[in-house]
Coordinates of C-alpha atoms in Angstrom, one line a residue:
M799 CA -33.9 103.9 144.5
S800 CA -37.3 105.1 145.5
L801 CA -40.0 102.9 147.0
Y802 CA -42.3 103.3 143.9
L803 CA -39.5 102.4 141.5
L804 CA -38.5 99.3 143.5
G805 CA -42.2 98.1 143.7
G806 CA -42.8 98.7 140.0
L807 CA -39.6 96.8 139.1
L808 CA -40.5 93.8 141.3
L809 CA -44.0 93.7 139.9
L810 CA -42.8 93.9 136.3
L811 CA -40.3 91.0 136.9
S812 CA -43.1 88.9 138.6
S813 CA -45.4 89.6 135.7
F814 CA -42.9 88.3 133.1
S815 CA -42.4 85.1 135.1
F816 CA -46.2 84.6 135.5
L817 CA -46.8 85.3 131.8
F818 CA -44.0 82.8 130.8
M819 CA -45.6 80.1 133.0
G820 CA -49.0 80.9 131.7
F821 CA -48.1 80.5 128.0
Y822 CA -46.1 77.4 128.9
F823 CA -49.1 75.8 130.7
L824 CA -51.4 76.8 127.8
S825 CA -49.1 75.1 125.3
L826 CA -49.0 71.9 127.4
D827 CA -52.7 72.1 128.5
Y828 CA -51.4 71.7 132.1
I829 CA -53.0 72.5 135.4
L830 CA -51.2 72.6 138.8
F831 CA -52.9 72.2 142.2
L832 CA -50.9 73.3 145.2
D833 CA -52.0 72.4 148.8
W834 CA -50.2 74.4 151.5
E835 CA -50.9 72.9 155.0
F836 CA -50.2 75.9 157.3
L837 CA -51.7 74.6 160.6
T838 CA -52.0 71.1 162.0
V839 CA -53.5 70.5 165.5
N840 CA -53.7 66.7 166.4
S841 CA -55.9 65.3 163.6
C842 CA -57.2 68.7 162.3
S843 CA -55.3 70.3 159.5
L844 CA -55.9 73.7 157.8
T845 CA -54.8 73.9 154.2
M846 CA -54.6 76.7 151.6
T847 CA -55.1 75.6 148.0
F848 CA -53.8 77.4 144.9
L849 CA -54.9 76.7 141.3
F850 CA -52.4 77.4 138.6
D851 CA -53.7 77.0 135.1
W852 CA -53.2 79.1 132.0
M853 CA -56.2 81.4 132.8
S854 CA -55.1 82.3 136.3
L855 CA -51.4 82.6 135.4
L856 CA -52.1 84.8 132.4
F857 CA -54.5 87.0 134.2
T858 CA -52.1 87.4 137.2
G859 CA -49.3 88.2 134.8
F860 CA -51.2 91.0 133.1
V861 CA -52.5 92.4 136.4
F862 CA -48.9 92.6 137.7
M863 CA -47.7 94.2 134.5
I864 CA -50.4 96.9 134.5
S865 CA -49.8 97.4 138.3
S866 CA -46.1 97.8 137.7
M867 CA -46.7 100.7 135.2
V868 CA -49.3 102.2 137.5
V869 CA -47.0 102.1 140.6
Y870 CA -44.2 103.6 138.6
Y871 CA -46.5 106.3 137.3
S872 CA -47.7 107.1 140.8
E873 CA -44.1 108.1 141.8
S874 CA -44.5 111.3 139.8
Y875 CA -48.3 111.7 140.2
M876 CA -48.2 111.5 144.1
T877 CA -45.0 113.4 144.5
N878 CA -46.5 116.3 146.4
D879 CA -48.8 114.2 148.5
Q880 CA -48.1 113.9 152.2
D881 CA -49.3 110.3 152.6
S882 CA -47.7 108.8 149.5
V883 CA -46.2 105.9 151.4
R884 CA -49.7 105.0 152.8
F885 CA -51.0 105.2 149.2
Y886 CA -48.2 102.9 148.0
F887 CA -49.0 100.2 150.5
L888 CA -52.8 100.4 149.9
V889 CA -52.2 99.9 146.2
L890 CA -50.0 96.8 147.0
L891 CA -52.7 95.4 149.3
F892 CA -55.1 95.9 146.4
I893 CA -52.9 94.0 144.0
I894 CA -52.4 91.1 146.5
S895 CA -56.1 90.9 147.2
M896 CA -56.8 90.5 143.4
M897 CA -54.1 87.9 143.1
M898 CA -55.6 86.0 146.0
M899 CA -59.0 85.9 144.2
I900 CA -57.5 84.8 140.9
V901 CA -55.5 81.8 142.1
S902 CA -58.1 80.4 144.5
P903 CA -60.2 77.3 143.6
N904 CA -61.9 77.6 147.0
L905 CA -64.9 79.9 147.8
I906 CA -63.6 80.7 151.2
S907 CA -60.2 81.8 150.0
I908 CA -61.9 83.7 147.2
L909 CA -63.9 85.5 149.8
I910 CA -60.6 86.7 151.5
G911 CA -59.5 88.4 148.2
W912 CA -63.1 89.5 147.4
D913 CA -63.5 91.2 150.7
G914 CA -60.0 92.6 150.6
L915 CA -60.8 94.3 147.2
G916 CA -63.9 95.9 148.7
L917 CA -62.2 97.1 151.8
V918 CA -59.1 98.5 150.2
S919 CA -61.1 100.1 147.4
Y920 CA -63.1 102.0 150.1
C921 CA -59.8 103.2 151.7
L922 CA -58.6 104.4 148.3
V923 CA -61.9 106.1 147.3
I924 CA -61.9 108.1 150.5
Y925 CA -58.1 108.9 150.1
F926 CA -58.8 112.6 149.4
Q927 CA -60.6 113.2 152.6
N928 CA -63.6 115.4 151.7
F929 CA -67.4 115.0 151.8
K930 CA -67.7 113.9 148.1
S931 CA -65.1 111.2 148.5
Y932 CA -66.8 110.0 151.7
C933 CA -70.2 109.7 150.0
A934 CA -68.6 107.9 147.0
G935 CA -66.8 105.5 149.3
M936 CA -69.9 104.6 151.3
L937 CA -71.8 104.0 148.0
T938 CA -69.0 101.8 146.8
I939 CA -68.5 99.6 149.9
L940 CA -72.2 99.2 150.7
T941 CA -73.0 98.1 147.1
N942 CA -70.1 95.6 147.2
R943 CA -71.3 94.3 150.6
I944 CA -74.3 92.8 148.8
G945 CA -72.0 90.7 146.7
D946 CA -70.0 89.7 149.8
V947 CA -73.1 88.5 151.5
A948 CA -74.1 86.5 148.3
I949 CA -70.6 84.8 148.4
L950 CA -71.1 84.0 152.2
I951 CA -74.6 82.5 151.5
S952 CA -73.2 80.4 148.6
I953 CA -70.4 79.2 151.0
A954 CA -73.1 78.0 153.4
W955 CA -75.1 76.5 150.5
M956 CA -72.0 74.6 149.3
L957 CA -72.2 72.6 152.6
N958 CA -74.3 70.3 150.4
F959 CA -71.1 69.3 148.8
G960 CA -68.2 67.7 150.5
S961 CA -65.8 70.5 149.9
W962 CA -65.7 74.2 149.2
H963 CA -63.4 73.6 146.2
Y964 CA -65.9 74.7 143.5
I965 CA -63.5 73.5 140.8
F966 CA -64.3 69.9 141.6
Y967 CA -68.0 70.3 140.9
M968 CA -68.2 72.2 137.7
G969 CA -69.3 69.2 135.7
L970 CA -72.2 68.3 138.1
W971 CA -75.7 69.6 138.1
D972 CA -78.5 69.2 140.6
S973 CA -81.8 71.1 141.2
W974 CA -80.4 73.0 144.2
N975 CA -77.4 74.2 142.1
F976 CA -79.8 76.7 140.6
Y977 CA -79.7 78.8 143.8
L978 CA -75.9 78.6 144.0
V979 CA -75.6 79.9 140.4
L980 CA -78.1 82.8 141.2
L981 CA -76.0 83.8 144.2
I982 CA -72.7 83.8 142.2
I983 CA -74.4 85.9 139.5
L984 CA -75.6 88.4 142.1
A985 CA -72.0 88.6 143.5
G986 CA -70.6 89.1 140.0
F987 CA -73.2 91.8 139.1
T988 CA -72.4 93.9 142.2
K989 CA -68.7 93.7 141.7
S990 CA -68.9 94.4 137.9
A991 CA -71.5 97.1 138.4
Q992 CA -74.3 95.7 136.1
I993 CA -77.8 97.1 136.3
P994 CA -79.2 97.7 139.0
F995 CA -75.8 98.2 140.8
S996 CA -74.2 100.5 138.2
S997 CA -74.2 103.8 140.2
W998 CA -71.1 103.0 142.3
L999 CA -68.7 102.8 139.4
P1000 CA -68.7 106.4 138.2
A1001 CA -68.9 107.5 141.9
A1002 CA -65.6 105.6 142.6
M1003 CA -63.8 108.2 140.4
A1004 CA -63.2 110.1 143.6
A1005 CA -60.1 108.0 144.0
P1006 CA -56.7 109.2 142.7
T1007 CA -56.3 108.6 139.0
P1008 CA -53.6 105.8 139.2
V1009 CA -56.1 103.8 141.4
S1010 CA -58.8 104.4 138.8
S1011 CA -56.5 103.1 136.1
L1012 CA -55.9 99.9 138.2
V1013 CA -59.5 99.5 139.2
H1014 CA -61.0 99.9 135.8
S1015 CA -58.5 97.9 133.8
S1016 CA -57.7 94.7 135.7
T1017 CA -58.7 94.5 139.3
L1018 CA -61.9 95.4 141.1
V1019 CA -64.5 95.6 138.4
T1020 CA -63.1 92.6 136.4
A1021 CA -63.3 90.4 139.5
G1022 CA -67.0 89.7 139.0
V1023 CA -66.5 88.8 135.3
Y1024 CA -63.6 86.5 136.2
L1025 CA -65.6 84.7 138.9
L1026 CA -68.5 84.1 136.4
I1027 CA -66.0 82.9 133.8
R1028 CA -64.8 80.3 136.4
F1029 CA -68.5 79.2 137.0
S1030 CA -69.4 79.4 133.3
S1031 CA -69.9 75.6 132.9
L1032 CA -72.8 75.8 135.4
L1033 CA -74.4 78.7 133.5
N1034 CA -75.1 76.4 130.6
N1035 CA -77.7 74.6 132.6
I1036 CA -80.0 77.6 133.2
D1037 CA -81.8 80.1 130.9
C1038 CA -79.7 83.2 130.9
S1039 CA -81.9 85.4 128.8
F1040 CA -82.8 87.8 131.6
F1041 CA -79.1 88.2 132.6
I1042 CA -78.2 88.9 128.9
L1043 CA -80.9 91.6 128.9
L1044 CA -79.5 93.3 132.0
S1045 CA -75.9 93.2 130.8
M1046 CA -76.9 94.5 127.4
L1047 CA -78.9 97.3 128.9
T1048 CA -75.9 98.2 131.0
M1049 CA -73.8 98.4 127.9
F1050 CA -76.3 100.6 126.1
M1051 CA -77.0 102.8 129.1
A1052 CA -73.3 103.5 129.8
G1053 CA -72.5 104.2 126.1
L1054 CA -75.5 106.6 125.9
G1055 CA -74.7 108.4 129.2
A1056 CA -71.0 108.9 128.2
N1057 CA -72.2 111.1 125.2
F1058 CA -73.8 113.5 127.6
E1059 CA -71.0 113.7 130.2
F1060 CA -68.3 116.4 130.4
D1061 CA -66.2 115.0 133.3
L1062 CA -63.2 113.3 131.7
K1063 CA -62.8 110.5 134.3
K1064 CA -66.6 109.8 134.3
V1065 CA -66.6 109.4 130.5
I1066 CA -63.9 106.8 130.8
A1067 CA -65.6 105.1 133.8
L1068 CA -68.9 104.8 131.8
S1069 CA -66.7 103.4 128.9
T1070 CA -65.5 100.7 131.3
L1071 CA -69.1 100.0 132.3
S1072 CA -70.1 99.6 128.7
Q1073 CA -67.2 97.1 128.1
L1074 CA -68.2 95.2 131.2
G1075 CA -71.7 94.8 129.8
L1076 CA -70.2 93.5 126.6
M1077 CA -68.1 90.9 128.5
M1078 CA -71.1 89.8 130.6
S1079 CA -73.5 89.5 127.8
I1080 CA -71.2 87.4 125.6
L1081 CA -70.4 85.3 128.7
F1082 CA -74.1 84.5 129.3
M1083 CA -74.4 83.6 125.6
G1084 CA -72.0 80.8 126.3
F1085 CA -68.6 82.1 125.1
P1086 CA -66.5 82.4 128.3
D1087 CA -63.2 82.2 126.3
L1088 CA -64.2 85.3 124.3
A1089 CA -65.2 87.1 127.5
F1090 CA -61.8 86.4 129.0
F1091 CA -60.0 87.4 125.7
H1092 CA -61.8 90.8 125.8
L1093 CA -61.1 91.1 129.5
L1094 CA -57.3 91.0 128.8
T1095 CA -57.3 93.2 125.7
H1096 CA -59.6 95.7 127.5
A1097 CA -57.1 95.9 130.4
F1098 CA -54.3 97.2 128.1
F1099 CA -56.0 100.2 126.5
K1100 CA -58.2 101.1 129.5
A1101 CA -55.1 101.4 131.8
L1102 CA -53.4 103.5 129.2
L1103 CA -56.5 105.7 128.7
F1104 CA -56.6 106.5 132.4
L1105 CA -52.9 107.2 132.7
C1106 CA -53.1 109.7 129.8
A1107 CA -56.2 111.3 131.4
G1108 CA -54.4 111.5 134.7
L1109 CA -51.5 113.5 133.1
M1110 CA -53.9 115.8 131.4
I1111 CA -55.9 116.5 134.6
H1112 CA -52.5 117.0 136.4
C1113 CA -51.5 119.6 133.8
M1114 CA -54.9 121.4 134.0
N1115 CA -54.5 122.0 137.8
D1116 CA -56.8 119.1 138.6
S1117 CA -59.7 120.3 136.5
Q1118 CA -61.5 117.3 134.9
D1119 CA -63.9 119.2 132.7
I1120 CA -63.2 118.5 129.0
R1121 CA -64.6 121.9 128.1
H1122 CA -61.6 123.4 129.8
M1123 CA -59.2 121.5 127.5
G1124 CA -58.4 122.1 123.9
L1125 CA -55.4 122.0 121.5
L1126 CA -53.5 119.8 124.0
I1127 CA -51.9 118.1 121.0
N1128 CA -49.5 121.1 120.7
Q1129 CA -48.4 121.0 124.3
L1130 CA -48.6 117.3 125.1
P1131 CA -47.7 115.4 121.9
F1132 CA -46.6 112.1 123.4
T1133 CA -49.5 111.9 125.8
C1134 CA -52.1 112.8 123.1
T1135 CA -50.6 110.1 120.8
C1136 CA -51.0 107.5 123.5
F1137 CA -54.5 108.8 124.2
C1138 CA -55.4 108.4 120.5
I1139 CA -53.9 104.9 120.4
S1140 CA -56.0 103.7 123.4
S1141 CA -59.2 105.4 122.2
L1142 CA -58.9 103.9 118.7
S1143 CA -58.2 100.5 120.3
L1144 CA -61.3 101.0 122.4
C1145 CA -63.3 101.8 119.3
G1146 CA -62.2 98.6 117.6
L1147 CA -60.1 100.1 114.8
P1148 CA -59.0 97.2 112.6
F1149 CA -55.7 95.5 113.6
M1150 CA -55.5 97.1 117.0
S1151 CA -55.9 95.3 120.3
G1152 CA -59.6 95.9 120.8
F1153 CA -60.5 95.0 117.3
Y1154 CA -59.5 91.3 117.6
S1155 CA -61.8 90.7 120.6
K1156 CA -64.7 93.0 119.7
D1157 CA -65.0 91.8 116.1
V1158 CA -65.1 88.1 117.0
I1159 CA -67.6 88.8 119.8
L1160 CA -69.9 90.6 117.4
E1161 CA -69.6 87.9 114.8
M1162 CA -70.3 85.1 117.3
M1163 CA -73.3 87.1 118.6
S1164 CA -74.6 87.3 115.0
M1165 CA -74.5 83.5 114.8
T1166 CA -76.6 83.0 117.9
Y1167 CA -80.4 82.6 117.9
Y1168 CA -81.4 85.6 120.1
S1169 CA -83.9 88.2 119.0
V1170 CA -83.3 91.2 116.6
F1171 CA -83.5 93.5 119.7
V1172 CA -80.3 91.9 121.1
F1173 CA -78.7 92.2 117.7
F1174 CA -79.4 95.9 117.2
I1175 CA -78.6 96.9 120.9
F1176 CA -75.2 95.2 120.5
F1177 CA -74.3 97.1 117.3
I1178 CA -75.8 100.4 118.5
S1179 CA -73.7 100.1 121.7
V1180 CA -70.5 99.6 119.6
G1181 CA -71.5 102.7 117.6
L1182 CA -72.0 104.7 120.8
T1183 CA -68.5 103.7 122.0
V1184 CA -67.0 105.3 118.9
S1185 CA -69.3 108.3 119.3
Y1186 CA -68.1 109.3 122.8
S1187 CA -64.5 108.5 121.9
T1188 CA -64.6 110.8 118.9
R1189 CA -66.2 113.5 121.1
L1190 CA -63.4 113.1 123.7
I1191 CA -60.7 113.3 121.1
Y1192 CA -62.3 116.4 119.5
Y1193 CA -62.8 118.3 122.8
I1194 CA -59.3 117.5 124.2
L1195 CA -57.0 117.5 121.2
S1196 CA -58.4 119.8 118.6
Q1197 CA -61.1 122.2 119.9
S1198 CA -59.6 125.6 120.5
K1199 CA -61.9 127.0 123.2
N1200 CA -59.6 126.5 126.1
N1201 CA -60.5 129.2 128.6
Y1202 CA -58.8 127.7 131.7
V1203 CA -55.9 129.9 132.9
S1204 CA -54.2 127.8 135.7
V1205 CA -52.3 125.4 133.5
N1206 CA -48.9 123.8 133.7
L1207 CA -48.4 121.9 130.4
V1208 CA -45.3 119.8 131.0
E1209 CA -44.9 116.1 130.1
D1210 CA -43.3 114.2 132.9
N1211 CA -40.5 111.7 132.0
I1212 CA -41.6 109.0 134.5
M1213 CA -45.3 109.2 133.3
M1214 CA -44.2 109.0 129.6
K1215 CA -42.1 105.9 130.3
S1216 CA -45.0 104.1 132.1
M1217 CA -47.3 104.8 129.1
L1218 CA -44.8 103.3 126.6
L1219 CA -45.2 99.6 127.4
L1220 CA -49.0 99.9 127.6
S1221 CA -49.1 101.6 124.2
V1222 CA -47.2 98.7 122.6
L1223 CA -49.7 96.3 124.3
A1224 CA -52.7 98.3 123.1
V1225 CA -51.5 97.9 119.6
L1226 CA -50.0 94.4 119.5
G1227 CA -51.6 92.6 122.5
G1228 CA -54.8 91.6 120.8
S1229 CA -53.1 89.8 117.9
L1230 CA -50.6 88.0 120.2
L1231 CA -53.4 86.8 122.5
S1232 CA -55.6 85.7 119.6
W1233 CA -52.8 83.6 118.2
S1234 CA -52.1 82.1 121.6
L1235 CA -55.5 81.5 123.1
F1236 CA -57.3 80.1 120.0
K1237 CA -54.8 77.6 118.6
N1238 CA -57.5 75.9 116.4
P1239 CA -59.2 78.7 114.4
S1240 CA -62.9 78.2 113.7
M1241 CA -64.3 79.4 110.4
I1242 CA -67.1 82.1 110.6
I1243 CA -69.0 82.5 107.4
L1244 CA -71.5 85.3 107.3
P1245 CA -73.2 87.3 104.5
F1246 CA -71.3 90.3 103.2
L1247 CA -73.6 92.9 104.8
L1248 CA -73.3 91.2 108.2
K1249 CA -69.6 90.9 107.8
I1250 CA -69.0 94.6 107.3
Q1251 CA -71.7 95.7 109.7
P1252 CA -69.3 96.3 112.6
I1253 CA -67.2 98.6 110.4
L1254 CA -70.3 100.4 109.3
F1255 CA -71.5 101.0 112.8
V1256 CA -68.1 102.2 113.8
L1257 CA -68.0 104.8 111.0
L1258 CA -71.6 105.8 111.8
G1259 CA -70.8 106.3 115.5
G1260 CA -67.7 108.3 114.6
W1261 CA -69.8 110.6 112.4
I1262 CA -72.4 111.1 115.1
G1263 CA -69.7 111.8 117.8
Y1264 CA -68.2 114.4 115.4
E1265 CA -71.6 116.1 114.9
L1266 CA -72.2 116.2 118.7
C1267 CA -69.1 118.4 119.2
F1268 CA -70.2 121.4 117.2
T1269 CA -71.9 124.0 119.5
G1270 CA -71.8 127.6 118.5
L1271 CA -72.8 130.7 120.5
F1272 CA -76.0 131.3 118.6
M1273 CA -77.0 127.6 117.9
N1274 CA -80.2 126.1 119.1
L1275 CA -79.3 123.1 121.2
Y1276 CA -81.7 120.2 120.6
T1277 CA -80.8 118.7 123.9
L1278 CA -82.1 121.7 125.7
G1279 CA -85.4 121.3 123.8
G1280 CA -85.9 117.9 125.3
Y1281 CA -84.2 118.6 128.6
F1282 CA -85.9 115.8 130.6
V1283 CA -84.8 113.2 128.0
S1284 CA -81.2 114.4 127.9
F1285 CA -81.1 114.6 131.7
F1286 CA -82.5 111.1 131.9
F1287 CA -79.9 109.7 129.5
G1288 CA -77.1 111.7 131.0
S1289 CA -77.8 110.6 134.6
M1290 CA -77.6 106.8 134.0
W1291 CA -81.4 106.5 133.9
F1292 CA -81.7 108.0 137.4
M1293 CA -79.9 105.0 138.9
P1294 CA -77.7 107.1 141.3
Y1295 CA -80.8 108.6 142.9
F1296 CA -82.4 105.1 143.4
S1297 CA -79.2 103.8 144.9
T1298 CA -78.8 106.7 147.3
I1299 CA -81.7 109.0 148.1
C1300 CA -84.5 106.6 147.3
S1301 CA -82.9 103.8 149.3
Y1302 CA -82.0 105.6 152.5
T1303 CA -85.0 108.0 152.9
G1304 CA -87.6 105.2 153.6
I1305 CA -85.1 103.3 155.7
L1306 CA -84.3 106.4 157.8
S1307 CA -88.0 107.1 158.5
L1308 CA -88.6 103.4 159.3
S1309 CA -85.6 103.4 161.7
R1310 CA -87.0 106.6 163.4
V1311 CA -90.3 104.8 164.0
F1312 CA -88.5 101.8 165.4
N1313 CA -86.4 104.1 167.6
E1314 CA -89.5 105.8 169.0
L1315 CA -91.5 102.6 169.6
M1316 CA -88.7 100.3 170.8
D1317 CA -85.6 102.1 171.9
N1318 CA -87.4 105.1 173.5
G1319 CA -90.7 103.5 174.2
W1320 CA -92.3 101.5 177.1
G1321 CA -89.8 98.7 176.5
E1322 CA -86.9 101.0 177.4
Y1323 CA -88.4 102.1 180.7
G1324 CA -90.3 98.8 181.6
V1325 CA -87.5 96.4 180.7
S1326 CA -84.1 97.9 180.0
K1327 CA -84.1 100.7 182.6
S1328 CA -86.2 98.8 185.3
F1329 CA -83.2 97.6 187.3
L1330 CA -81.5 101.0 187.1
M1331 CA -84.7 102.8 188.1
Y1332 CA -85.4 100.4 191.0
G1333 CA -81.8 100.7 192.3
S1334 CA -81.9 104.5 191.9
F1335 CA -85.2 104.7 193.8
M1336 CA -83.9 102.5 196.6
S1337 CA -80.6 104.4 197.0
K1338 CA -82.5 107.7 197.2
L1339 CA -84.8 106.2 199.8
Y1340 CA -81.8 104.9 201.9
L1341 CA -80.0 108.3 201.5
F1342 CA -83.1 110.1 202.7
Y1343 CA -83.4 107.8 205.7
Q1344 CA -79.7 108.2 206.7
V1345 CA -79.8 112.0 206.5
N1346 CA -83.2 112.5 208.2
N1347 CA -83.3 109.5 210.6
I1348 CA -84.0 111.5 213.8
S1349 CA -86.8 113.5 212.2
I1350 CA -88.3 110.3 210.8
F1351 CA -88.1 108.6 214.3
M1352 CA -89.8 111.6 215.9
G1353 CA -92.5 111.8 213.2
V1354 CA -93.2 108.0 213.5
F1355 CA -93.4 108.4 217.3
V1356 CA -95.9 111.3 217.1
F1357 CA -97.9 109.5 214.4
I1358 CA -98.2 106.3 216.6
F1359 CA -99.0 108.4 219.7
M1360 CA -101.8 110.2 217.9
I1361 CA -103.3 106.9 216.6
T1362 CA -103.3 105.4 220.1
L1363 CA -105.0 108.6 221.5
I1364 CA -107.7 108.4 218.9

């Protein structure tokens, strides 16, 4: 039995046990606190606390289930890699860090998992050791460090309380809690890549595809959303309009940018960014259960989407350009079927997994009292999701312009098996979760036009995506006429430039000035090097005296004799 198969099997069995306990705790409305005292010295004891409720158990179960499929898939994907064992243990560390973050009711133990996610994600992004991976890894870890610092400051700020167990204080509110909430929101925004920290998420695509599947479905990027869901009762005490605006613009920006992108993995990464904006905005509107529901359903079809994309890229000799693909439906029927299932679930096709969460989110948003701007941005973003999904399906499955010659179109047995369970969850998972999580259904009564509006925007987005696909040899491209506008929309509103070039150029010039004034200035010679220079001068003097002592004695004698004669 291979290492990958054994790890996948153990993770799958663990996921079934966690899911069983999660649904059992949900039916009983039961919460379990476990204190593990791992060190006692005299009267001082160090304890580790675990929180097991329906939310943490269900999320851990689904993380383990998706991880088991990804690890099993990696056995085939990383076959020819020399460091496949190192990759395996890095992925396991990544999963353990996420579990540590999920089951911790304590900010300090959350920080262990939070930092572990950031560090291991850096190691995985730079796994293919080249210049592009290194730049992407540095952008990823430095952006995530901002969130780590915010968690550290909030730990120090919680010294106002008597404990770091945040779960005890969710019902309390004081004036200084405002700063704690702001720090937690900052940490969540960096991890979940909301504006202005969005540029690291597409850059992290430099990691191997199984890692991208794990990161974008249930681990790294969802950690920020999960943390804010845990702190959601404190969010009700502040005005969240500005944060709703930021997360809404993230959703809109990512959906718009994906329609201009030709890199398959980047399109799916921008799709994840769009869905994270949807989760964040509905969370700030005061519906944490809906955000968690969409978090779980999104994990199924996004993991499946990445696994299908990974097999297609593998077959195209590691080319990720969708213009190189075409008519793959003839060569990879099973993979393309799974790809269509996950894409349609992402679009919110009725009675698939994504529909149950997306439709209820849009309906609850329609019943809130925010402006018409919020209303239209929400619906337009849903339409853009369908638009880039239709464009992807057309380019990959049906367009017959494939001009890439180095192809090896073979469906792997191991990869197909790992997609099977995720395909079932992408179809049935949403309905199962909606029956389980919302035991007391609430009646939503809307006018007919508002009720069918999500379906109308889905159809409109699909039509626009289909129209975007047609480019003939002698056609006038409207995007080339307004090149600056299309470049602006396609480059995430210039955010990668602000995150990289604009941030480090000024700092580098400032550090050069400091280096010239302080490190290499008068302070260096007058303070730092003074003892060295004095010792060096005295040693040279003594050496000169030892070597030339007779000459010095005769010279001094002649000098004194001349003085006395004068």
